[in-house]
């Protein structure tokens, strides 16, 4: 099931670091990225990032959605969702709006969830009705 | 005025079979011009320059990818436009530009829809002061490792030649085509592996490929780096290798780049369109919007 999901994500990846590749430096991509090999440095992805079970990553990471099935040493910043799957290991601080840690995953670090304050949410969900202001003016 | 440069060897002498009909269609569509035949690869460059000296504004390469690349090299920084009539064994440039047959190509030449596209430039990195810097532009792809050995035998149709090619692949695939390689991408990172093959491409490389589809107008090169495969995986993936469809293999890496340095411990042959051009180390960079071409409606970008 999970393998199928991984395969679907692979299909849309713009950048792929294969299993037998050692990458050093800063990997930047506007699209989706899949890491299957060894990476040391930094990852900046405009799209989603998938770190597969064969991957070993020592890097500062930022991406839209991040899925970790391999080993990550370093801080992760996901703009939306961060998921650590059953085989995933993360040693570092993580920042995300949505966090999913599956049974069997390892996470050692600090987690910051960027949740909107209640007042901010109220402003978004309950805007002041404009017609009432119009009625007040008439009075 | 059109200037047609015909490669008589392209597509195993296909021009001999279609020449009469081709000239008839060209006349009917009102795109007549001068027809010249090459006697070798170096001729294409010379003939293109003769055409430019005669102020011809449309140079039509009648051949395969090799002929198109030679004409493209001569048209760099010139005002003339490139047209293609694809009759080669591999016609990946034509296909990318939306030209799928020689008959359709004539209609496309007459419609004359123009686009500016990128070229790739490969430059040697001298290892001794006595070595000269060599450079060449290309539209299609530069290849190293297994593909550089096999690419000259490639054919795209389903003819008898494809069967011969498949036999050649099976024979070559088990030879030791592996070599340690480091590529430096955009000066940002290095990727190191034991390579099976490397392809740096500006145009679509395979008709079968759905995911690896380089775009010649995106100001970027597409890099496909295939690491060494165990023998059982080579056997399992033999059809993908025959079709140049490497992107599904687990040992494949894919990157986009504006420039890439290719470094190997010992010099390795780099081929462009089946011709061994130079040896590593080299730098390959994209040169955006360098060439004006006539394109079809079904182009891939």
Short mmCIF file of C-alpha atoms in Angstrom, two decimals:
data_model
loop_
_atom_site.label_atom_id
_atom_site.label_comp_id
_atom_site.label_asym_id
_atom_site.label_seq_id
_atom_site.Cartn_x
_atom_site.Cartn_y
_atom_site.Cartn_z
CA UNK A 1 0.00 0.00 0.00
CA UNK A 2 2.72 2.42 1.08
CA UNK A 3 4.96 1.33 -1.79
CA UNK A 4 2.14 2.18 -4.21
CA UNK A 5 1.79 5.61 -2.64
CA UNK A 6 5.57 6.17 -2.92
CA UNK A 7 5.47 5.14 -6.58
CA UNK A 8 2.72 7.66 -7.31
CA UNK A 9 4.79 10.40 -5.74
CA UNK A 10 7.87 9.30 -7.68
CA UNK A 11 6.00 9.81 -10.96
CA UNK A 12 5.57 13.50 -10.36
CA UNK A 13 9.09 14.17 -9.05
CA UNK A 14 11.08 16.75 -10.98
CA UNK A 15 14.33 15.92 -9.18
CA UNK A 16 15.38 12.42 -8.15
CA UNK A 17 18.52 11.45 -6.24
CA UNK A 18 18.91 7.72 -6.97
CA UNK A 19 19.85 4.99 -4.49
CA UNK A 20 23.55 4.78 -5.39
CA UNK A 21 24.23 8.53 -5.51
CA UNK A 22 26.11 10.62 -2.92
CA UNK A 23 25.09 14.25 -3.16
CA UNK A 24 26.96 17.08 -1.38
CA UNK A 25 25.82 20.70 -1.35
CA UNK A 26 22.58 22.62 -1.76
CA UNK A 27 19.82 20.98 -3.77
CA UNK A 28 17.27 23.56 -4.95
CA UNK A 29 14.16 22.68 -6.93
CA UNK A 30 10.97 24.52 -7.79
CA UNK A 31 9.10 21.22 -8.11
CA UNK A 32 8.86 17.91 -6.25
CA UNK A 33 11.98 16.12 -5.03
CA UNK A 34 12.60 12.47 -4.21
CA UNK A 35 15.70 11.35 -2.30
CA UNK A 36 16.61 7.65 -2.41
CA UNK A 37 20.37 8.00 -1.87
CA UNK A 38 22.78 9.82 0.41
CA UNK A 39 22.64 13.60 0.75
CA UNK A 40 24.66 16.01 2.91
CA UNK A 41 23.99 19.74 2.82
CA UNK A 42 20.69 21.51 2.29
CA UNK A 43 17.39 20.84 0.47
CA UNK A 44 15.12 23.68 -0.66
CA UNK A 45 12.08 22.38 -2.55
CA UNK A 46 9.19 24.52 -3.80
CA UNK A 47 7.06 21.37 -4.10
CA UNK A 48 6.84 18.17 -2.06
CA UNK A 49 9.80 16.21 -0.73
CA UNK A 50 9.87 12.44 -0.38
CA UNK A 51 12.73 10.81 1.52
CA UNK A 52 12.46 7.08 0.85
CA UNK A 53 13.44 4.18 3.12
CA UNK A 54 16.83 3.79 1.37
CA UNK A 55 17.82 7.43 1.91
CA UNK A 56 20.26 8.88 4.45
CA UNK A 57 20.05 12.65 4.72
CA UNK A 58 22.14 15.06 6.80
CA UNK A 59 20.64 18.38 5.86
CA UNK A 60 18.62 21.45 6.68
CA UNK A 61 15.34 20.89 4.84
CA UNK A 62 12.53 23.15 3.65
CA UNK A 63 9.66 22.04 1.38
CA UNK A 64 5.88 22.28 1.00
CA UNK A 65 4.97 18.77 2.21
CA UNK A 66 7.64 16.42 3.57
CA UNK A 67 7.38 12.62 3.88
CA UNK A 68 10.22 10.83 5.67
CA UNK A 69 10.64 7.07 5.31
CA UNK A 70 14.45 7.08 5.61
CA UNK A 71 16.88 8.68 8.07
CA UNK A 72 17.15 12.46 8.47
CA UNK A 73 19.68 14.25 10.66
CA UNK A 74 18.81 17.94 10.57
CA UNK A 75 16.00 20.43 10.98
CA UNK A 76 12.91 20.16 8.78
CA UNK A 77 10.57 23.01 7.87
CA UNK A 78 7.40 21.93 6.07
CA UNK A 79 5.10 24.73 4.91
CA UNK A 80 2.10 22.40 5.14
CA UNK A 81 2.40 18.78 6.26
CA UNK A 82 5.23 16.66 7.68
CA UNK A 83 4.77 12.91 7.84
CA UNK A 84 7.21 10.43 9.40
CA UNK A 85 6.26 6.95 8.23
CA UNK A 86 6.76 3.58 9.99
CA UNK A 87 10.36 3.29 8.77
CA UNK A 88 11.21 7.00 9.14
CA UNK A 89 13.79 8.38 11.60
CA UNK A 90 14.16 12.10 12.25
CA UNK A 91 16.85 13.55 14.52
CA UNK A 92 16.31 17.31 14.53
CA UNK A 93 13.73 20.04 15.09
CA UNK A 94 10.64 20.13 12.94
CA UNK A 95 8.23 22.91 11.96
CA UNK A 96 4.90 22.27 10.19
CA UNK A 97 1.17 23.04 10.18
CA UNK A 98 0.16 19.37 10.17
CA UNK A 99 2.28 16.64 11.76
CA UNK A 100 1.76 12.89 11.31
CA UNK A 101 4.02 10.39 13.09
CA UNK A 102 3.20 6.75 12.29
CA UNK A 103 3.66 3.88 14.74
CA UNK A 104 7.25 2.64 14.65
CA UNK A 105 8.70 5.97 13.53
CA UNK A 106 11.51 7.61 15.49
CA UNK A 107 11.54 11.32 16.20
CA UNK A 108 14.06 13.01 18.47
CA UNK A 109 13.88 16.80 18.58
CA UNK A 110 11.59 19.77 19.13
CA UNK A 111 8.32 20.17 17.24
CA UNK A 112 6.83 23.56 16.44
CA UNK A 113 3.34 23.62 14.97
CA UNK A 114 2.38 26.88 13.29
CA UNK A 115 -1.25 27.11 14.35
CA UNK A 116 -3.28 30.26 13.72
CA UNK A 117 -4.49 32.01 16.91
CA UNK A 118 -8.22 31.77 17.77
CA UNK A 119 -8.71 35.49 17.07
CA UNK A 120 -7.07 35.15 13.63
CA UNK A 121 -9.35 32.22 12.84
CA UNK A 122 -12.43 34.17 13.99
CA UNK A 123 -11.47 37.04 11.67
CA UNK A 124 -11.26 34.63 8.78
CA UNK A 125 -14.43 32.67 9.48
CA UNK A 126 -16.71 35.44 10.78
CA UNK A 127 -16.32 38.64 8.79
CA UNK A 128 -18.34 41.68 9.90
CA UNK A 129 -21.48 41.81 7.65
CA UNK A 130 -21.33 44.95 5.50
CA UNK A 131 -25.09 45.51 5.17
CA UNK A 132 -25.39 46.24 8.90
CA UNK A 133 -23.04 49.18 8.49
CA UNK A 134 -25.20 50.46 5.63
CA UNK A 135 -28.32 50.26 7.83
CA UNK A 136 -26.56 52.13 10.66
CA UNK A 137 -25.74 54.95 8.24
CA UNK A 138 -29.43 55.33 7.27
CA UNK A 139 -30.45 55.72 10.92
CA UNK B 1 14.42 31.73 -50.19
CA UNK B 2 14.79 28.16 -48.91
CA UNK B 3 18.06 26.25 -48.92
CA UNK B 4 17.72 22.48 -48.51
CA UNK B 5 20.76 20.60 -47.17
CA UNK B 6 20.22 16.91 -47.82
CA UNK B 7 22.16 14.19 -46.07
CA UNK B 8 22.00 11.33 -48.61
CA UNK B 9 23.12 8.78 -46.00
CA UNK B 10 20.33 9.66 -43.51
CA UNK B 11 17.81 6.93 -42.78
CA UNK B 12 19.81 4.46 -44.87
CA UNK B 13 19.46 6.52 -48.04
CA UNK B 14 15.76 7.34 -47.58
CA UNK B 15 16.08 10.46 -49.73
CA UNK B 16 16.52 8.31 -52.87
CA UNK B 17 13.06 6.83 -52.35
CA UNK B 18 11.22 10.10 -51.63
CA UNK B 19 13.15 12.75 -53.54
CA UNK B 20 10.73 13.02 -56.50
CA UNK B 21 7.63 13.24 -54.33
CA UNK B 22 9.33 15.62 -51.89
CA UNK B 23 10.27 18.07 -54.66
CA UNK B 24 6.72 17.86 -56.04
CA UNK B 25 5.15 18.75 -52.70
CA UNK B 26 7.66 21.56 -52.13
CA UNK B 27 6.82 23.05 -55.54
CA UNK B 28 3.07 22.78 -54.92
CA UNK B 29 3.40 24.55 -51.56
CA UNK B 30 5.48 27.36 -53.04
CA UNK B 31 8.56 26.75 -50.87
CA UNK B 32 11.02 25.95 -53.63
CA UNK B 33 14.69 26.65 -53.19
CA UNK B 34 18.16 25.37 -53.76
CA UNK B 35 18.92 21.67 -53.06
CA UNK B 36 22.43 20.59 -52.06
CA UNK B 37 23.71 17.18 -50.97
CA UNK B 38 26.41 16.54 -48.38
CA UNK B 39 29.26 14.09 -48.76
CA UNK B 40 30.14 13.96 -45.05
CA UNK B 41 29.28 15.46 -41.65
CA UNK B 42 31.75 18.36 -42.01
CA UNK B 43 30.01 19.37 -45.27
CA UNK B 44 26.84 20.40 -43.46
CA UNK B 45 28.60 23.22 -41.60
CA UNK B 46 30.34 24.42 -44.78
CA UNK B 47 27.16 24.30 -46.88
CA UNK B 48 25.19 26.19 -44.23
CA UNK B 49 27.81 28.93 -44.30
CA UNK B 50 27.62 29.07 -48.12
CA UNK B 51 23.85 29.49 -47.82
CA UNK B 52 24.29 32.29 -45.28
CA UNK B 53 26.78 34.05 -47.56
CA UNK B 54 24.11 33.88 -50.29
CA UNK B 55 21.70 35.55 -47.80
CA UNK B 56 19.34 32.57 -47.69
CA UNK B 57 16.94 33.13 -44.79
CA UNK B 58 15.69 29.55 -44.25
CA UNK B 59 18.07 26.63 -44.02
CA UNK B 60 16.29 23.27 -44.08
CA UNK B 61 18.10 20.23 -42.71
CA UNK B 62 16.91 17.16 -44.63
CA UNK B 63 18.22 14.33 -42.47
CA UNK B 64 18.30 13.07 -38.89
CA UNK B 65 19.44 14.57 -35.60
CA UNK B 66 23.10 14.67 -36.68
CA UNK B 67 22.35 16.81 -39.75
CA UNK B 68 20.07 19.10 -37.73
CA UNK B 69 22.77 19.62 -35.07
CA UNK B 70 25.40 20.51 -37.66
CA UNK B 71 23.10 23.10 -39.28
CA UNK B 72 22.20 24.46 -35.82
CA UNK B 73 25.91 24.92 -35.01
CA UNK B 74 26.40 27.03 -38.13
CA UNK B 75 23.28 29.13 -37.40
CA UNK B 76 24.38 30.27 -33.92
CA UNK B 77 24.24 34.09 -33.75
CA UNK B 78 22.93 34.30 -37.33
CA UNK B 79 19.56 35.64 -38.47
CA UNK B 80 18.55 32.70 -40.65
CA UNK B 81 15.89 30.24 -39.53
CA UNK B 82 16.21 26.44 -39.18
CA UNK B 83 13.66 24.13 -40.78
CA UNK B 84 13.64 20.33 -40.62
CA UNK B 85 12.56 17.53 -42.95
CA UNK B 86 13.10 14.41 -40.79
CA UNK B 87 14.38 11.38 -42.69
CA UNK B 88 16.98 10.11 -40.21
CA UNK B 89 17.25 6.99 -38.08
CA UNK B 90 16.65 9.20 -35.03
CA UNK B 91 14.57 12.36 -35.36
CA UNK B 92 14.20 13.48 -31.76
CA UNK B 93 14.73 17.19 -32.52
CA UNK B 94 12.03 17.14 -35.23
CA UNK B 95 9.64 15.29 -32.93
CA UNK B 96 10.21 17.79 -30.10
CA UNK B 97 9.48 20.62 -32.55
CA UNK B 98 6.24 18.92 -33.65
CA UNK B 99 7.46 17.52 -36.98
CA UNK B 100 6.56 13.84 -37.20
CA UNK B 101 7.01 12.94 -40.89
CA UNK B 102 8.65 14.36 -43.99
CA UNK B 103 5.25 14.96 -45.65
CA UNK B 104 4.00 16.89 -42.61
CA UNK B 105 7.33 18.77 -42.49
CA UNK B 106 6.62 20.37 -45.89
CA UNK B 107 3.25 21.71 -44.66
CA UNK B 108 4.96 23.03 -41.51
CA UNK B 109 7.68 24.76 -43.55
CA UNK B 110 5.01 26.44 -45.65
CA UNK B 111 3.03 27.57 -42.56
CA UNK B 112 6.30 29.01 -41.15
CA UNK B 113 5.46 29.29 -37.45
CA UNK B 114 8.63 30.46 -35.68
CA UNK B 115 9.87 29.86 -32.13
CA UNK B 116 13.14 30.67 -30.39
CA UNK B 117 14.69 27.71 -28.61
CA UNK B 118 17.65 26.97 -26.33
CA UNK B 119 20.88 25.32 -27.38
CA UNK B 120 23.33 23.44 -25.18
CA UNK B 121 27.04 24.20 -25.35
CA UNK B 122 29.72 21.69 -24.40
CA UNK B 123 33.22 22.94 -23.60
CA UNK B 124 36.28 20.87 -22.76
CA UNK B 125 38.16 21.56 -19.52
CA UNK B 126 41.89 21.33 -20.40
CA UNK B 127 44.00 19.23 -18.05
CA UNK B 128 47.34 20.52 -19.39
CA UNK B 129 48.32 24.03 -20.58
CA UNK B 130 49.07 22.55 -24.01
CA UNK B 131 45.48 21.31 -24.45
CA UNK B 132 43.13 23.43 -26.55
CA UNK B 133 39.62 24.36 -25.38
CA UNK B 134 37.06 22.83 -27.75
CA UNK B 135 33.41 23.74 -27.86
CA UNK B 136 30.28 22.68 -29.73
CA UNK B 137 26.59 23.50 -29.60
CA UNK B 138 23.92 20.83 -29.67
CA UNK B 139 20.14 20.63 -29.74
CA UNK B 140 19.65 17.05 -28.61
CA UNK B 141 21.79 15.32 -25.99
CA UNK B 142 25.35 14.58 -24.91
CA UNK B 143 25.94 11.04 -23.70
CA UNK B 144 28.54 9.22 -21.66
CA UNK B 145 29.13 5.59 -20.64
CA UNK B 146 26.88 2.89 -22.13
CA UNK B 147 24.78 5.29 -24.24
CA UNK B 148 27.82 6.90 -25.86
CA UNK B 149 28.89 3.42 -27.05
CA UNK B 150 25.48 2.34 -28.28
CA UNK B 151 23.80 5.53 -29.48
CA UNK B 152 25.15 5.48 -33.04
CA UNK B 153 23.29 2.21 -33.63
CA UNK B 154 19.96 3.60 -32.43
CA UNK B 155 16.90 3.59 -34.71
CA UNK B 156 13.42 4.81 -33.87
CA UNK B 157 11.19 2.81 -36.17
CA UNK B 158 10.16 -0.82 -35.81
CA UNK B 159 12.14 -2.01 -38.80
CA UNK B 160 14.61 -4.84 -39.17
CA UNK B 161 17.29 -2.36 -38.01
CA UNK B 162 15.63 -2.16 -34.60
CA UNK B 163 16.05 -5.92 -34.20
CA UNK B 164 19.73 -5.57 -35.07
CA UNK B 165 19.98 -2.73 -32.55
CA UNK B 166 18.36 -4.86 -29.83
CA UNK B 167 20.95 -7.58 -30.50
CA UNK B 168 23.72 -5.00 -30.21
CA UNK B 169 22.29 -3.70 -26.89
CA UNK B 170 22.12 -7.19 -25.40
CA UNK B 171 25.74 -7.78 -26.41
CA UNK B 172 26.99 -4.40 -25.14
CA UNK B 173 24.99 -4.23 -21.94
CA UNK B 174 27.07 -6.88 -20.19
CA UNK B 175 30.39 -5.27 -21.03
CA UNK B 176 31.82 -3.25 -18.19
CA UNK B 177 30.52 0.22 -19.05
CA UNK B 178 30.81 1.48 -15.47
CA UNK B 179 33.02 4.31 -14.31
CA UNK B 180 33.08 6.52 -11.25
CA UNK B 181 31.66 9.93 -12.09
CA UNK B 182 31.11 13.26 -10.35
CA UNK B 183 28.80 15.88 -11.76
CA UNK B 184 28.72 19.43 -10.41
CA UNK B 185 25.31 20.97 -10.98
CA UNK B 186 24.89 24.77 -11.22
CA UNK B 187 27.91 25.13 -8.91
CA UNK B 188 25.51 24.26 -6.04
CA UNK B 189 26.12 20.57 -5.44
CA UNK B 190 28.07 17.53 -6.56
CA UNK B 191 26.59 14.08 -7.20
CA UNK B 192 28.97 11.12 -7.20
CA UNK B 193 28.23 7.54 -8.26
CA UNK B 194 29.50 4.58 -10.25
CA UNK B 195 27.86 5.34 -13.58
CA UNK B 196 26.19 3.08 -16.12
CA UNK B 197 25.29 6.00 -18.36
CA UNK B 198 24.81 9.77 -18.32
CA UNK B 199 22.54 11.80 -20.62
CA UNK B 200 22.48 15.61 -20.63
CA UNK B 201 19.57 16.64 -22.82
CA UNK B 202 17.90 19.69 -24.31
CA UNK B 203 15.26 17.81 -26.33
CA UNK B 204 13.09 14.75 -25.75
CA UNK B 205 15.35 11.66 -25.98
CA UNK B 206 12.86 8.84 -26.34
CA UNK B 207 9.46 8.46 -27.95
CA UNK B 208 8.50 6.04 -25.17
CA UNK B 209 9.52 8.31 -22.33
CA UNK B 210 6.56 9.84 -20.52
CA UNK B 211 8.30 11.36 -17.50
CA UNK B 212 11.70 12.51 -18.79
CA UNK B 213 10.72 15.08 -21.39
CA UNK B 214 13.28 17.87 -21.70
CA UNK B 215 11.88 21.15 -22.99
CA UNK B 216 14.07 23.14 -25.43
CA UNK B 217 12.42 26.42 -24.43
CA UNK B 218 12.67 26.20 -20.62
CA UNK B 219 16.22 27.65 -20.34
CA UNK B 220 17.36 24.47 -18.57
CA UNK B 221 19.07 21.17 -19.34
CA UNK B 222 17.73 17.84 -18.11
CA UNK B 223 20.23 15.39 -16.65
CA UNK B 224 19.64 11.67 -16.38
CA UNK B 225 22.32 9.81 -14.42
CA UNK B 226 21.99 6.03 -14.25
CA UNK B 227 24.15 4.32 -11.62
CA UNK B 228 25.65 0.85 -12.07
CA UNK B 229 23.01 -1.86 -12.21
CA UNK B 230 23.37 -5.46 -11.02
CA UNK B 231 23.32 -7.97 -13.88
CA UNK B 232 19.85 -9.30 -12.99
CA UNK B 233 18.45 -5.78 -13.17
CA UNK B 234 20.03 -5.25 -16.58
CA UNK B 235 18.26 -8.39 -17.82
CA UNK B 236 14.96 -7.37 -16.22
CA UNK B 237 15.11 -3.88 -17.72
CA UNK B 238 16.47 -4.75 -21.16
CA UNK B 239 13.38 -3.37 -22.97
CA UNK B 240 13.65 -0.05 -21.10
CA UNK B 241 17.32 0.17 -22.10
CA UNK B 242 16.47 -0.60 -25.75
CA UNK B 243 13.83 2.17 -25.69
CA UNK B 244 16.16 4.59 -23.82
CA UNK B 245 13.52 4.77 -21.10
CA UNK B 246 15.73 4.94 -18.03
CA UNK B 247 13.59 7.10 -15.78
CA UNK B 248 11.76 4.20 -14.09
CA UNK B 249 14.92 2.40 -12.93
CA UNK B 250 15.66 2.63 -9.19
CA UNK B 251 19.26 3.59 -9.89
CA UNK B 252 18.32 6.65 -11.95
CA UNK B 253 18.81 10.23 -10.79
CA UNK B 254 17.19 13.19 -12.54
CA UNK B 255 18.21 16.83 -12.22
CA UNK B 256 17.49 20.11 -13.98
CA UNK B 257 20.43 22.46 -14.50
CA UNK B 258 21.68 25.56 -16.22
CA UNK B 259 25.21 24.15 -16.21
CA UNK B 260 26.86 20.86 -15.34
CA UNK B 261 30.52 19.87 -15.04
CA UNK B 262 31.24 16.22 -15.80
CA UNK B 263 34.36 14.78 -14.16
CA UNK B 264 35.68 11.20 -14.42
CA UNK B 265 38.95 9.75 -13.00
CA UNK B 266 40.11 8.86 -16.52
CA UNK B 267 39.03 10.57 -19.79
CA UNK B 268 35.78 9.10 -21.15
CA UNK B 269 34.26 9.45 -24.63
CA UNK B 270 31.37 11.90 -24.81
CA UNK B 271 29.08 11.50 -27.80
CA UNK B 272 26.66 13.92 -29.43
CA UNK B 273 24.23 12.28 -31.85
CA UNK B 274 26.20 9.10 -32.21
CA UNK B 275 29.50 10.80 -32.90
CA UNK B 276 32.28 10.66 -30.31
CA UNK B 277 33.10 14.33 -30.02
CA UNK B 278 35.44 14.88 -27.08
CA UNK B 279 36.55 13.37 -23.80
CA UNK B 280 35.80 14.31 -20.22
CA UNK B 281 36.21 16.49 -18.22
CA UNK B 282 33.70 18.87 -19.82
CA UNK B 283 31.29 21.60 -18.90
CA UNK B 284 27.83 21.69 -20.50
CA UNK B 285 25.65 24.78 -20.21
CA UNK B 286 22.35 25.95 -21.62
CA UNK B 287 22.37 28.96 -23.96
CA UNK B 288 18.81 30.27 -23.85
CA UNK B 289 16.82 31.39 -26.92
CA UNK B 290 19.80 30.96 -29.23
CA UNK B 291 18.12 29.56 -32.36
CA UNK B 292 15.04 30.43 -34.44
CA UNK B 293 13.23 27.34 -35.71
CA UNK B 294 10.11 26.51 -37.72
CA UNK B 295 7.78 24.46 -35.51
CA UNK B 296 4.61 22.43 -35.88
CA UNK B 297 1.37 22.69 -33.89
CA UNK B 298 2.07 19.37 -32.12
CA UNK B 299 5.39 20.51 -30.60
CA UNK B 300 6.14 19.30 -27.08
CA UNK B 301 6.76 22.71 -25.46
#
